[in-house]
Each structure stands twice: as C-alpha cells, then as structure tokens.
PDB file of C-alpha atoms and ligand atoms in Angstrom:
ATOM      1  CA  MET A  28      22.468   7.865  -8.238  1.00 40.00           C
ATOM      2  CA  GLY A  29      23.474   5.990 -11.293  1.00 42.00           C
ATOM      3  CA  ASN A  30      20.711   4.338 -13.428  1.00 48.00           C
ATOM      4  CA  LYS A  31      20.196   0.967 -10.793  1.00 62.00           C
ATOM      5  CA  LYS A  32      17.287   1.226  -9.796  1.00 85.00           C
ATOM      6  CA  GLN A  33      16.873   1.258  -5.847  1.00 94.00           C
ATOM      7  CA  LYS A  34      14.520  -1.755  -4.417  1.00 97.00           C
ATOM      8  CA  VAL A  35      12.149  -1.679  -2.105  1.00 98.00           C
ATOM      9  CA  LEU A  36      11.660  -4.262   0.475  1.00 98.00           C
ATOM     10  CA  ALA A  37       7.648  -5.143   1.116  1.00 98.00           C
ATOM     11  CA  VAL A  38       5.861  -6.760   3.484  1.00 98.00           C
ATOM     12  CA  GLY A  39       1.633  -7.136   3.087  1.00 97.00           C
ATOM     13  CA  SER A  40      -0.411 -10.068   2.046  1.00 97.00           C
ATOM     14  CA  VAL A  41      -0.605 -11.302  -0.744  1.00 98.00           C
ATOM     15  CA  ALA A  42      -4.432 -12.939  -0.906  1.00 98.00           C
ATOM     16  CA  LEU A  43      -7.475 -14.318  -2.811  1.00 98.00           C
ATOM     17  CA  ASP A  44     -10.263 -11.813  -2.683  1.00 97.00           C
ATOM     18  CA  THR A  45     -14.017 -12.191  -3.078  1.00 97.00           C
ATOM     19  CA  VAL A  46     -14.674  -8.444  -4.269  1.00 95.00           C
ATOM     20  CA  LYS A  47     -18.345  -6.970  -4.862  1.00 94.00           C
ATOM     21  CA  THR A  48     -19.087  -3.548  -5.670  1.00 91.00           C
ATOM     22  CA  PRO A  49     -22.469  -1.662  -7.664  1.00 89.00           C
ATOM     23  CA  PHE A  50     -20.844  -3.071 -11.075  1.00 86.00           C
ATOM     24  CA  GLY A  51     -19.700  -6.989 -10.593  1.00 88.00           C
ATOM     25  CA  LYS A  52     -18.048  -9.449  -9.170  1.00 93.00           C
ATOM     26  CA  ALA A  53     -14.559 -10.702  -8.763  1.00 93.00           C
ATOM     27  CA  GLU A  54     -14.182 -14.189  -6.916  1.00 96.00           C
ATOM     28  CA  ARG A  55     -11.391 -15.232  -5.130  1.00 97.00           C
ATOM     29  CA  ALA A  56      -8.685 -13.176  -8.047  1.00 96.00           C
ATOM     30  CA  LEU A  57      -5.795 -11.993  -6.773  1.00 97.00           C
ATOM     31  CA  GLY A  58      -5.719  -9.746  -4.795  1.00 97.00           C
ATOM     32  CA  GLY A  59      -3.508  -8.544  -0.994  1.00 98.00           C
ATOM     33  CA  SER A  60      -1.796  -5.812  -0.017  1.00 98.00           C
ATOM     34  CA  ALA A  61       1.594  -6.742  -1.026  1.00 98.00           C
ATOM     35  CA  THR A  62       0.628  -7.567  -4.431  1.00 98.00           C
ATOM     36  CA  PHE A  63      -1.121  -4.160  -4.897  1.00 98.00           C
ATOM     37  CA  PHE A  64       2.183  -2.227  -4.014  1.00 98.00           C
ATOM     38  CA  SER A  65       4.124  -4.495  -6.317  1.00 98.00           C
ATOM     39  CA  ALA A  66       2.560  -3.681  -8.890  1.00 98.00           C
ATOM     40  CA  SER A  67       2.260  -0.632  -8.636  1.00 98.00           C
ATOM     41  CA  ALA A  68       5.774   0.386  -6.568  1.00 98.00           C
ATOM     42  CA  ARG A  69       7.560  -1.151  -9.245  1.00 98.00           C
ATOM     43  CA  PHE A  70       7.398   1.556 -12.052  1.00 97.00           C
ATOM     44  CA  PHE A  71      10.209   3.831  -9.929  1.00 97.00           C
ATOM     45  CA  SER A  72      11.635   0.904  -8.680  1.00 97.00           C
ATOM     46  CA  ASP A  73      12.616  -3.028  -7.578  1.00 98.00           C
ATOM     47  CA  VAL A  74      10.127  -4.441  -5.220  1.00 98.00           C
ATOM     48  CA  SER A  75      10.561  -7.466  -3.412  1.00 98.00           C
ATOM     49  CA  VAL A  76       7.932  -9.406  -1.949  1.00 98.00           C
ATOM     50  CA  VAL A  77       7.794 -10.974   2.038  1.00 98.00           C
ATOM     51  CA  ALA A  78       4.323 -12.825   1.968  1.00 98.00           C
ATOM     52  CA  VAL A  79       3.291 -16.351   2.044  1.00 98.00           C
ATOM     53  CA  VAL A  80       0.496 -18.066   0.282  1.00 98.00           C
ATOM     54  CA  GLY A  81      -0.692 -21.557   0.082  1.00 98.00           C
ATOM     55  CA  GLU A  82      -0.761 -24.737  -1.502  1.00 98.00           C
ATOM     56  CA  ASP A  83      -4.818 -23.456  -3.465  1.00 98.00           C
ATOM     57  CA  PHE A  84      -2.817 -20.132  -4.727  1.00 98.00           C
ATOM     58  CA  PRO A  85      -2.626 -20.706  -8.399  1.00 98.00           C
ATOM     59  CA  GLN A  86       0.846 -21.216 -10.459  1.00 97.00           C
ATOM     60  CA  LYS A  87       0.143 -17.981 -12.585  1.00 98.00           C
ATOM     61  CA  HIS A  88      -0.703 -15.765  -9.861  1.00 98.00           C
ATOM     62  CA  LEU A  89       2.743 -16.482  -9.299  1.00 97.00           C
ATOM     63  CA  GLN A  90       3.874 -16.154 -13.042  1.00 97.00           C
ATOM     64  CA  LEU A  91       2.296 -13.148 -12.775  1.00 98.00           C
ATOM     65  CA  LEU A  92       4.668 -11.427 -10.259  1.00 98.00           C
ATOM     66  CA  LYS A  93       7.754 -12.374 -11.796  1.00 97.00           C
ATOM     67  CA  ASN A  94       6.341 -11.550 -15.262  1.00 97.00           C
ATOM     68  CA  LEU A  95       6.484  -8.000 -13.719  1.00 97.00           C
ATOM     69  CA  LYS A  96       9.739  -8.552 -12.403  1.00 97.00           C
ATOM     70  CA  ILE A  97       8.927  -8.853  -8.615  1.00 98.00           C
ATOM     71  CA  ASP A  98      11.350 -10.774  -6.627  1.00 98.00           C
ATOM     72  CA  THR A  99       9.683 -13.455  -4.579  1.00 98.00           C
ATOM     73  CA  ARG A 100      13.058 -15.145  -3.470  1.00 97.00           C
ATOM     74  CA  ASP A 101      10.929 -13.542   0.602  1.00 98.00           C
ATOM     75  CA  LEU A 102       7.275 -15.418  -1.184  1.00 98.00           C
ATOM     76  CA  LYS A 103       6.726 -18.645   0.952  1.00 98.00           C
ATOM     77  CA  VAL A 104       4.172 -20.729  -0.226  1.00 98.00           C
ATOM     78  CA  ALA A 105       2.524 -23.257   3.050  1.00 98.00           C
ATOM     79  CA  SER A 106       0.309 -25.962   3.475  1.00 97.00           C
ATOM     80  CA  GLY A 107      -3.116 -24.637   3.910  1.00 98.00           C
ATOM     81  CA  LYS A 108      -4.824 -22.287   2.774  1.00 98.00           C
ATOM     82  CA  THR A 109      -4.429 -19.050   0.175  1.00 98.00           C
ATOM     83  CA  PHE A 110      -5.306 -15.908   2.640  1.00 98.00           C
ATOM     84  CA  HIS A 111      -8.499 -14.427   1.819  1.00 98.00           C
ATOM     85  CA  TRP A 112     -10.592 -11.532   2.253  1.00 97.00           C
ATOM     86  CA  GLU A 113     -14.465 -10.833   1.208  1.00 97.00           C
ATOM     87  CA  GLY A 114     -16.033  -7.478   0.595  1.00 96.00           C
ATOM     88  CA  LEU A 115     -18.409  -5.413  -0.525  1.00 96.00           C
ATOM     89  CA  TYR A 116     -19.036  -2.208  -1.784  1.00 93.00           C
ATOM     90  CA  SER A 117     -22.160  -0.046  -1.731  1.00 90.00           C
ATOM     91  CA  TYR A 118     -21.682   3.105  -3.469  1.00 83.00           C
ATOM     92  CA  ASP A 119     -20.701   4.749  -1.165  1.00 82.00           C
ATOM     93  CA  LEU A 120     -16.989   3.863  -3.020  1.00 81.00           C
ATOM     94  CA  ASN A 121     -14.686   4.565  -0.515  1.00 80.00           C
ATOM     95  CA  ASN A 122     -15.471   2.679   2.884  1.00 83.00           C
ATOM     96  CA  PRO A 123     -16.188  -1.504   1.975  1.00 90.00           C
ATOM     97  CA  LYS A 124     -17.460  -4.035   4.149  1.00 93.00           C
ATOM     98  CA  THR A 125     -15.422  -6.672   5.078  1.00 95.00           C
ATOM     99  CA  LEU A 126     -17.386  -9.744   5.300  1.00 96.00           C
ATOM    100  CA  LYS A 127     -14.825 -11.959   5.252  1.00 97.00           C
ATOM    101  CA  THR A 128     -10.611 -11.842   6.751  1.00 97.00           C
ATOM    102  CA  GLU A 129      -9.625 -15.636   6.509  1.00 98.00           C
ATOM    103  CA  LEU A 130      -6.297 -15.117   7.789  1.00 97.00           C
ATOM    104  CA  ASN A 131      -5.500 -19.106   6.729  1.00 98.00           C
ATOM    105  CA  VAL A 132      -1.304 -19.455   6.243  1.00 98.00           C
ATOM    106  CA  PHE A 133      -0.837 -15.877   7.567  1.00 97.00           C
ATOM    107  CA  GLU A 134      -1.538 -16.791  10.995  1.00 96.00           C
ATOM    108  CA  HIS A 135       1.441 -18.288  12.045  1.00 94.00           C
ATOM    109  CA  PHE A 136       3.593 -16.527   9.617  1.00 96.00           C
ATOM    110  CA  LYS A 137       7.129 -16.434  10.726  1.00 96.00           C
ATOM    111  CA  PRO A 138       8.928 -14.171   8.271  1.00 97.00           C
ATOM    112  CA  VAL A 139      12.984 -14.780   7.917  1.00 97.00           C
ATOM    113  CA  LEU A 140      14.289 -12.554   5.743  1.00 98.00           C
ATOM    114  CA  SER A 141      16.661 -13.470   2.547  1.00 98.00           C
ATOM    115  CA  ASP A 142      20.540 -12.723   3.518  1.00 97.00           C
ATOM    116  CA  GLU A 143      20.396  -9.924   0.645  1.00 97.00           C
ATOM    117  CA  ASN A 144      16.889  -8.661   2.127  1.00 98.00           C
ATOM    118  CA  ARG A 145      18.146  -7.877   5.081  1.00 98.00           C
ATOM    119  CA  SER A 146      20.315  -6.061   3.362  1.00 97.00           C
ATOM    120  CA  GLN A 147      17.300  -4.071   1.977  1.00 97.00           C
ATOM    121  CA  ARG A 148      17.626   0.273   2.366  1.00 96.00           C
ATOM    122  CA  PHE A 149      13.994   0.813   1.520  1.00 97.00           C
ATOM    123  CA  VAL A 150      11.308  -1.252   3.804  1.00 98.00           C
ATOM    124  CA  PHE A 151       7.909  -1.355   3.353  1.00 98.00           C
ATOM    125  CA  LEU A 152       5.171  -2.912   5.824  1.00 98.00           C
ATOM    126  CA  ALA A 153       2.243  -3.207   3.433  1.00 98.00           C
ATOM    127  CA  ASN A 154      -1.222  -4.355   5.948  1.00 96.00           C
ATOM    128  CA  ILE A 155      -0.898  -6.746   8.018  1.00 96.00           C
ATOM    129  CA  ASP A 156      -0.882  -8.030  11.429  1.00 96.00           C
ATOM    130  CA  PRO A 157       1.184  -5.231  13.127  1.00 98.00           C
ATOM    131  CA  GLU A 158       3.808  -8.120  14.556  1.00 97.00           C
ATOM    132  CA  ILE A 159       4.070  -9.537  11.500  1.00 97.00           C
ATOM    133  CA  GLN A 160       5.837  -6.204  10.372  1.00 98.00           C
ATOM    134  CA  LEU A 161       7.989  -5.527  12.926  1.00 98.00           C
ATOM    135  CA  THR A 162       9.875  -9.187  12.760  1.00 97.00           C
ATOM    136  CA  VAL A 163      10.259  -7.915   9.205  1.00 98.00           C
ATOM    137  CA  LEU A 164      11.664  -4.658  10.291  1.00 98.00           C
ATOM    138  CA  LYS A 165      13.119  -5.903  13.064  1.00 98.00           C
ATOM    139  CA  GLN A 166      15.484  -8.069  10.658  1.00 98.00           C
ATOM    140  CA  VAL A 167      16.174  -5.379   8.067  1.00 98.00           C
ATOM    141  CA  ARG A 168      20.375  -4.166   9.087  1.00 97.00           C
ATOM    142  CA  ASN A 169      20.338  -0.744   8.366  1.00 96.00           C
ATOM    143  CA  PRO A 170      16.767   0.474   6.753  1.00 97.00           C
ATOM    144  CA  LEU A 171      17.446   4.271   4.679  1.00 96.00           C
ATOM    145  CA  PHE A 172      13.583   4.738   5.767  1.00 96.00           C
ATOM    146  CA  SER A 173      10.720   2.295   6.171  1.00 98.00           C
ATOM    147  CA  ALA A 174       6.845   2.878   6.287  1.00 98.00           C
ATOM    148  CA  CYS A 175       3.761   1.008   7.622  1.00 98.00           C
ATOM    149  CA  ASP A 176       0.068   1.264   7.035  1.00 98.00           C
ATOM    150  CA  THR A 177      -2.556  -0.824   8.339  1.00 97.00           C
ATOM    151  CA  MET A 178      -6.527  -1.060   8.383  1.00 95.00           C
ATOM    152  CA  ASN A 179      -9.392  -1.015  10.539  1.00 94.00           C
ATOM    153  CA  PHE A 180      -8.699  -4.589  11.442  1.00 95.00           C
ATOM    154  CA  TRP A 181      -5.554  -4.759  12.742  1.00 96.00           C
ATOM    155  CA  ILE A 182      -6.072  -1.661  15.075  1.00 98.00           C
ATOM    156  CA  GLY A 183      -9.220  -3.216  16.122  1.00 97.00           C
ATOM    157  CA  THR A 184      -7.583  -5.854  17.229  1.00 97.00           C
ATOM    158  CA  LYS A 185      -3.430  -5.502  17.551  1.00 97.00           C
ATOM    159  CA  LYS A 186      -3.743  -1.924  18.565  1.00 98.00           C
ATOM    160  CA  LYS A 187      -0.713  -2.388  21.278  1.00 98.00           C
ATOM    161  CA  ALA A 188       1.478  -3.507  18.683  1.00 98.00           C
ATOM    162  CA  LEU A 189       0.610  -1.585  15.788  1.00 98.00           C
ATOM    163  CA  LEU A 190       1.809   1.263  18.643  1.00 98.00           C
ATOM    164  CA  SER A 191       5.205  -0.621  19.237  1.00 98.00           C
ATOM    165  CA  LEU A 192       5.338  -0.285  15.409  1.00 98.00           C
ATOM    166  CA  LEU A 193       4.627   3.334  14.789  1.00 98.00           C
ATOM    167  CA  LYS A 194       7.690   4.097  17.137  1.00 98.00           C
ATOM    168  CA  ASN A 195      10.233   2.128  14.201  1.00 98.00           C
ATOM    169  CA  VAL A 196       8.721   4.200  11.214  1.00 98.00           C
ATOM    170  CA  ASP A 197       9.333   6.767   9.450  1.00 98.00           C
ATOM    171  CA  ILE A 198       6.101   7.136   7.685  1.00 98.00           C
ATOM    172  CA  PHE A 199       2.889   5.945   8.356  1.00 98.00           C
ATOM    173  CA  LEU A 200      -0.447   5.102   5.884  1.00 98.00           C
ATOM    174  CA  CYS A 201      -3.372   5.226   6.637  1.00 98.00           C
ATOM    175  CA  ASN A 202      -6.959   6.655   6.108  1.00 95.00           C
ATOM    176  CA  ASP A 203      -9.848   8.862   7.662  1.00 95.00           C
ATOM    177  CA  GLY A 204     -11.499   6.216   9.334  1.00 95.00           C
ATOM    178  CA  GLU A 205      -8.067   5.172  10.833  1.00 96.00           C
ATOM    179  CA  ALA A 206      -5.969   7.890  11.382  1.00 98.00           C
ATOM    180  CA  ARG A 207      -9.962   8.065  14.036  1.00 97.00           C
ATOM    181  CA  GLN A 208     -10.580   5.092  15.320  1.00 97.00           C
ATOM    182  CA  LEU A 209      -6.607   5.067  16.118  1.00 98.00           C
ATOM    183  CA  SER A 210      -6.093   8.241  18.284  1.00 98.00           C
ATOM    184  CA  GLY A 211      -9.839   8.110  19.682  1.00 97.00           C
ATOM    185  CA  GLU A 212      -9.816  12.349  18.066  1.00 98.00           C
ATOM    186  CA  TYR A 213     -12.840  13.348  15.435  1.00 96.00           C
ATOM    187  CA  GLY A 214     -10.705  16.914  13.751  1.00 96.00           C
ATOM    188  CA  LEU A 215      -8.675  15.119  11.301  1.00 95.00           C
ATOM    189  CA  LEU A 216      -5.681  17.840  12.647  1.00 96.00           C
ATOM    190  CA  GLN A 217      -6.581  16.726  16.021  1.00 97.00           C
ATOM    191  CA  ALA A 218      -5.679  13.090  14.706  1.00 98.00           C
ATOM    192  CA  ALA A 219      -2.527  14.094  13.011  1.00 98.00           C
ATOM    193  CA  LYS A 220      -1.298  15.521  15.391  1.00 97.00           C
ATOM    194  CA  TRP A 221      -1.888  12.505  18.393  1.00 98.00           C
ATOM    195  CA  ILE A 222       0.024  10.694  15.088  1.00 98.00           C
ATOM    196  CA  LEU A 223       2.744  12.034  15.268  1.00 98.00           C
ATOM    197  CA  SER A 224       3.492  12.357  18.993  1.00 98.00           C
ATOM    198  CA  ARG A 225       4.052   8.611  18.701  1.00 97.00           C
ATOM    199  CA  GLY A 226       7.117   8.432  15.475  1.00 97.00           C
ATOM    200  CA  PRO A 227       6.626   8.729  12.586  1.00 98.00           C
ATOM    201  CA  LYS A 228       7.998  11.730  10.614  1.00 97.00           C
ATOM    202  CA  LEU A 229       5.235  11.827   8.213  1.00 98.00           C
ATOM    203  CA  LEU A 230       1.574  11.020   7.676  1.00 98.00           C
ATOM    204  CA  VAL A 231      -0.379  10.213   5.267  1.00 98.00           C
ATOM    205  CA  ILE A 232      -4.364   9.991   5.236  1.00 98.00           C
ATOM    206  CA  LYS A 233      -6.564   9.108   2.870  1.00 97.00           C
ATOM    207  CA  LYS A 234      -9.630   9.930   2.054  1.00 94.00           C
ATOM    208  CA  GLY A 235     -10.459   7.531  -1.345  1.00 90.00           C
ATOM    209  CA  GLU A 236     -12.042   9.525  -3.502  1.00 90.00           C
ATOM    210  CA  HIS A 237     -11.618  13.130  -1.580  1.00 93.00           C
ATOM    211  CA  GLY A 238      -7.530  12.704  -1.892  1.00 96.00           C
ATOM    212  CA  VAL A 239      -4.237  12.733   0.170  1.00 98.00           C
ATOM    213  CA  THR A 240      -3.452  15.541   3.094  1.00 98.00           C
ATOM    214  CA  CYS A 241       0.135  14.888   3.851  1.00 98.00           C
ATOM    215  CA  PHE A 242       1.104  15.463   7.138  1.00 98.00           C
ATOM    216  CA  SER A 243       4.621  16.150   8.627  1.00 96.00           C
ATOM    217  CA  LYS A 244       5.903  18.702  11.676  1.00 91.00           C
ATOM    218  CA  LYS A 245       7.290  21.066   8.974  1.00 94.00           C
ATOM    219  CA  PHE A 246       4.522  20.701   6.622  1.00 96.00           C
ATOM    220  CA  THR A 247       1.064  19.504   5.104  1.00 97.00           C
ATOM    221  CA  PHE A 248       0.533  19.213   1.713  1.00 97.00           C
ATOM    222  CA  VAL A 249      -3.608  18.868   0.279  1.00 97.00           C
ATOM    223  CA  ALA A 250      -4.165  17.138  -3.419  1.00 97.00           C
ATOM    224  CA  PRO A 251      -7.088  15.737  -4.340  1.00 96.00           C
ATOM    225  CA  ALA A 252      -7.270  13.148  -5.957  1.00 95.00           C
ATOM    226  CA  TYR A 253      -7.748  12.177  -9.807  1.00 96.00           C
ATOM    227  CA  PRO A 254     -11.304  12.564 -10.998  1.00 93.00           C
ATOM    228  CA  LEU A 255     -12.399   9.325 -12.965  1.00 92.00           C
ATOM    229  CA  GLU A 256     -15.006   9.239 -15.296  1.00 86.00           C
ATOM    230  CA  GLN A 257     -15.938   5.565 -13.797  1.00 83.00           C
ATOM    231  CA  VAL A 258     -14.514   3.350 -11.343  1.00 85.00           C
ATOM    232  CA  PHE A 259     -15.051  -0.396 -11.180  1.00 87.00           C
ATOM    233  CA  ASP A 260     -13.271  -1.326  -7.996  1.00 90.00           C
ATOM    234  CA  PRO A 261     -11.356   0.445  -5.289  1.00 93.00           C
ATOM    235  CA  THR A 262      -9.808  -2.614  -3.736  1.00 95.00           C
ATOM    236  CA  GLY A 263      -5.943  -2.043  -3.579  1.00 96.00           C
ATOM    237  CA  ALA A 264      -6.285   2.160  -4.062  1.00 96.00           C
ATOM    238  CA  GLY A 265      -4.722   2.217  -1.002  1.00 97.00           C
ATOM    239  CA  ASP A 266      -1.297  -0.120  -1.519  1.00 98.00           C
ATOM    240  CA  SER A 267      -1.579   0.987  -6.040  1.00 98.00           C
ATOM    241  CA  PHE A 268      -0.958   4.335  -3.288  1.00 98.00           C
ATOM    242  CA  ALA A 269       1.782   3.440  -1.370  1.00 98.00           C
ATOM    243  CA  GLY A 270       3.285   1.755  -4.315  1.00 98.00           C
ATOM    244  CA  GLY A 271       3.431   5.479  -6.227  1.00 98.00           C
ATOM    245  CA  PHE A 272       4.577   7.137  -3.943  1.00 98.00           C
ATOM    246  CA  ILE A 273       7.372   4.391  -1.342  1.00 98.00           C
ATOM    247  CA  SER A 274       8.833   3.485  -4.414  1.00 98.00           C
ATOM    248  CA  TYR A 275       8.990   6.994  -5.534  1.00 97.00           C
ATOM    249  CA  LEU A 276      10.637   8.197  -2.670  1.00 97.00           C
ATOM    250  CA  THR A 277      12.660   5.291  -2.728  1.00 96.00           C
ATOM    251  CA  ARG A 278      14.006   6.245  -6.426  1.00 95.00           C
ATOM    252  CA  SER A 279      14.244   9.605  -5.120  1.00 93.00           C
ATOM    253  CA  HIS A 280      16.636   8.773  -1.945  1.00 89.00           C
ATOM    254  CA  ASN A 281      15.231  11.311   0.664  1.00 87.00           C
ATOM    255  CA  LEU A 282      11.768  12.274   2.904  1.00 93.00           C
ATOM    256  CA  ASP A 283      12.226  16.765   1.835  1.00 95.00           C
ATOM    257  CA  GLU A 284       8.540  18.390   0.839  1.00 97.00           C
ATOM    258  CA  ALA A 285       9.243  19.497  -2.646  1.00 97.00           C
ATOM    259  CA  THR A 286      10.036  15.042  -3.503  1.00 97.00           C
ATOM    260  CA  VAL A 287       7.001  14.220  -0.913  1.00 98.00           C
ATOM    261  CA  ARG A 288       5.006  16.464  -2.620  1.00 97.00           C
ATOM    262  CA  LYS A 289       5.781  15.017  -6.054  1.00 97.00           C
ATOM    263  CA  ALA A 290       5.883  11.381  -4.570  1.00 98.00           C
ATOM    264  CA  VAL A 291       1.285  12.353  -3.301  1.00 98.00           C
ATOM    265  CA  ILE A 292       0.900  13.282  -7.074  1.00 98.00           C
ATOM    266  CA  TYR A 293       2.475   9.583  -8.494  1.00 98.00           C
ATOM    267  CA  GLY A 294       0.312   8.096  -5.827  1.00 98.00           C
ATOM    268  CA  SER A 295      -2.683   9.218  -6.566  1.00 98.00           C
ATOM    269  CA  VAL A 296      -1.472   8.568 -10.230  1.00 98.00           C
ATOM    270  CA  LEU A 297      -1.392   5.248  -9.679  1.00 98.00           C
ATOM    271  CA  ALA A 298      -4.268   4.624  -7.489  1.00 97.00           C
ATOM    272  CA  SER A 299      -6.085   6.537 -10.395  1.00 97.00           C
ATOM    273  CA  TYR A 300      -5.425   4.045 -12.467  1.00 97.00           C
ATOM    274  CA  ASN A 301      -5.989   0.892 -10.207  1.00 97.00           C
ATOM    275  CA  VAL A 302      -9.432   1.666  -9.828  1.00 95.00           C
ATOM    276  CA  GLU A 303      -9.981   1.434 -13.253  1.00 93.00           C
ATOM    277  CA  SER A 304     -10.882  -2.296 -13.541  1.00 90.00           C
ATOM    278  CA  PHE A 305     -10.400  -5.406 -10.946  1.00 90.00           C
ATOM    279  CA  SER A 306      -7.956  -7.062  -9.340  1.00 91.00           C
ATOM    280  CA  LEU A 307      -5.178  -6.424 -10.921  1.00 95.00           C
ATOM    281  CA  ASN A 308      -6.224  -5.828 -14.772  1.00 95.00           C
ATOM    282  CA  ARG A 309      -5.040  -2.033 -15.202  1.00 96.00           C
ATOM    283  CA  LEU A 310      -1.599  -2.283 -13.417  1.00 97.00           C
ATOM    284  CA  VAL A 311      -1.171  -5.337 -15.202  1.00 97.00           C
ATOM    285  CA  SER A 312      -1.423  -3.254 -18.551  1.00 97.00           C
ATOM    286  CA  LEU A 313      -0.354   0.194 -17.311  1.00 98.00           C
ATOM    287  CA  LYS A 314       2.431   1.717 -19.434  1.00 97.00           C
ATOM    288  CA  PRO A 315       4.664   4.606 -17.719  1.00 97.00           C
ATOM    289  CA  SER A 316       3.523   6.933 -20.846  1.00 98.00           C
ATOM    290  CA  GLU A 317      -0.042   6.606 -19.126  1.00 98.00           C
ATOM    291  CA  ILE A 318       1.920   7.329 -15.700  1.00 98.00           C
ATOM    292  CA  ASP A 319       3.653  10.522 -17.670  1.00 98.00           C
ATOM    293  CA  SER A 320       0.340  12.491 -18.658  1.00 97.00           C
ATOM    294  CA  ARG A 321      -2.047  11.463 -16.379  1.00 97.00           C
ATOM    295  CA  TYR A 322       0.704  13.725 -14.311  1.00 98.00           C
ATOM    296  CA  GLU A 323       0.885  16.327 -15.841  1.00 97.00           C
ATOM    297  CA  HIS A 324      -2.668  16.563 -16.499  1.00 96.00           C
ATOM    298  CA  PHE A 325      -2.346  16.421 -12.160  1.00 95.00           C
ATOM    299  CA  LYS A 326      -0.643  19.408 -12.883  1.00 94.00           C
ATOM    300  CA  GLU A 327      -2.903  21.594 -14.798  1.00 96.00           C
ATOM    301  CA  LEU A 328      -6.309  20.743 -12.546  1.00 94.00           C
ATOM    302  CA  THR A 329      -4.795  21.626  -9.373  1.00 92.00           C
ATOM    303  CA  LYS A 330      -2.763  24.923 -11.273  1.00 93.00           C
ATOM    304  CA  PHE A 331      -4.211  28.347  -9.508  1.00 90.00           C
TER     305      PHE A 331
HETATM  306  P1  LIG B  19      -6.872  -1.090  -0.309  1.00 66.95           P
HETATM  307  O1  LIG B  19      -5.549  -1.147  -0.347  1.00 66.95           O
HETATM  308  O2  LIG B  19      -7.012  -0.874   1.607  1.00 66.95           O
HETATM  309  O3  LIG B  19      -8.122  -0.957  -1.002  1.00 66.95           O
HETATM  310  O4  LIG B  19      -6.942  -2.430  -0.100  1.00 66.95           O
HETATM  311  C1  LIG B  19      -7.507  -3.815  -0.173  1.00 66.95           C
HETATM  312  C2  LIG B  19      -6.065  -5.104  -0.323  1.00 66.95           C
HETATM  313  O5  LIG B  19      -6.490  -5.507   1.720  1.00 66.95           O
HETATM  314  C3  LIG B  19      -6.980  -6.507  -0.785  1.00 66.95           C
HETATM  315  O6  LIG B  19      -6.253  -7.255  -1.706  1.00 66.95           O
HETATM  316  C4  LIG B  19      -6.872  -7.549   0.367  1.00 66.95           C
HETATM  317  O7  LIG B  19      -6.754  -8.141  -0.142  1.00 66.95           O
HETATM  318  C5  LIG B  19      -6.464  -7.166   1.840  1.00 66.95           C
HETATM  319  N1  LIG B  19      -6.782  -7.281   3.163  1.00 66.95           N
HETATM  320  C6  LIG B  19      -8.396  -7.433   3.459  1.00 66.95           C
HETATM  321  N2  LIG B  19      -7.946  -7.311   4.948  1.00 66.95           N
HETATM  322  C7  LIG B  19      -6.631  -7.665   4.645  1.00 66.95           C
HETATM  323  C8  LIG B  19      -6.305  -7.637   7.163  1.00 66.95           C
HETATM  324  N3  LIG B  19      -6.756  -7.428   7.658  1.00 66.95           N
HETATM  325  N4  LIG B  19      -4.532  -7.918   6.799  1.00 66.95           N
HETATM  326  C9  LIG B  19      -3.842  -7.951   5.477  1.00 66.95           C
HETATM  327  N5  LIG B  19      -4.881  -7.285   4.091  1.00 66.95           N
HETATM  328  C10 LIG B  19      -6.259  -7.405   3.988  1.00 66.95           C
END
C-alpha cells in the first residue's frame, strides 16, 4: 500500500450542539456526526467531509477542521442557520434525551460532489437524513466499500429511505436501541439477522459503556468498552468510534475478520478518549502514542 494515506469521504451533520450532562453544560459547541467522525478518522486516513453549515457557523470552527487537515472542499456555507441539536443526559449516559433537532440548512441540502470526491474509494455516510446519504453514495463512481450510521430520529421519520440505503452499503453501524427499533425484534441476535438480511455484510451494534458487538454471516465479535474513571460527555461516542473503525479499515484496505476485530478496538479507543471531555476537545489534543498505549492496554484487559 506504500506510505500514501488512503482517503475516506464522509457525509453527515456538522452542527452546533447544546449538551447538558450531570457534570456540566456546553452551549452551541462544535458537534455533528461528520465532525466527530472526521476528527477521529484523521488518525488512520485522510478525510474529506461533505456537509453544509449556516452563516452563523463560527469561522474558528472552520479553521479548526482545516487545522486538523480535514479536507473541506465539499463543506458548503448556505444562507440560514447551522444544524442545531440539543441533548440532555441523566445518569444513564448511554441514552440522551433529544430536546431539539433543528435541521436548518440541512433541510434543503442537495450535495453535489466535487469531481475529486466522486472518485473516492471509501465512503462513510454518518448519521444524517438517509436521502442525503443515498444522494452522496450514488455520486461516488466506484467505491471499494461503503458504510452508514443512523439514529432513532431517521428510523422514525425516513425508514423507507433508510431501508433502500441498507441495500447499497457494506457496513451498517447503529446502537442497540436503534437495531431493535429498525427490525422490530427485541433480541439483539434476531435484530442482527433481520438487518443482515437487508443488505449489509457487516453490522456493528454499539452499546455505549457495554461495548460493541459485530455481526457478519461468518463471525461474531464481542468487545467491551474501555473502562474509564470518568465520562464527561458521551456526545459523539458513536461517531468517534466509527471514525477509528472505518479509517482503520480504509487504511488496511480490507474487511477480513482479523482486520475488523482490530478496527473495532481502535474505534473503541477513539470513543473512549472522546467522552473524556465536552465537544471535540479531547480528540483535538489526542496524540497517536496515546491511541497506541490504550490499544495495548485493551489487549491486556481482554486476554484470558
Ligand atoms: P453520537 O455519536 O450518537 O453521540 O452523535 C452525536 C452527534 O449527532 C451530535 O453532535 C449531534 O449534532 C448529531 N445529531 C443529533 N441528532 C442528529 C440527527 N437527527 N441527524 C444528524 N445528526 C444528528
């Protein structure tokens, strides 16, 4: 593969988040599924982000993405307000209560990819309207693999579009509640079978502090979450997991079982760092050596 980094194309929300946890509050902080994804994925691959923000989006946030070497050629600024999400976490840090979802500029967003991005080989459709996810995927000429994420909001409002998207992706990531909601099955194994019969070859079910279970028709892999002394803000845990996971697969160029298992652990390491502070603060200061040391510790923790 040489030293050249592979690139992953990521569409998703770039947002201003208002988040309250039992430990503090952040008001209109930088967030969004594509933002957390990209800030995490940059450790293993290059990233180009496809999204839209409003005129109220602070210049310093755009600058931060550029400083992180995230390609923003397909990040548009439109007239109107930036996507805004407001969430409240109680002591059950796995499930926030959504207080507001204001789509704003995303409501009429019809992405048109730059020519360079139409040639990308690896595509991640982070959580956003499944119709937008499909529009992006269809513009990519010849992807080697594609993956998508979603959330309860879209399962509730755009299930049909989401099911057509699932027919076209190799990997699907969601949390346990979303897997149950989508399939109508209570048992996770039944839900996994239902989802795998709808298209994806690989299904990754995220269970917050209870870890991740990964299903394919050939194997199942179960990984715990990294045990942390303190979780400050779980927002973006799923997206930063996806960032580590997908970019490791992108770098490795394949989806075999051994690679997928390692990718799950790298995803879990990235997510564990992300939840240690509000917004993107920890991902921004994170160093590759810290990722390596937590990965090695993960091995120790799960050896038997
Ligand atoms: P998670 O990784 O699941 O914690 O994702 C949190 C991020 O998802 C936040 O930064 C939000 O801005 C973003 N978000 C929340 N609701 C939606 C939605 N309906 N569509 C797209 N992004 C969302």
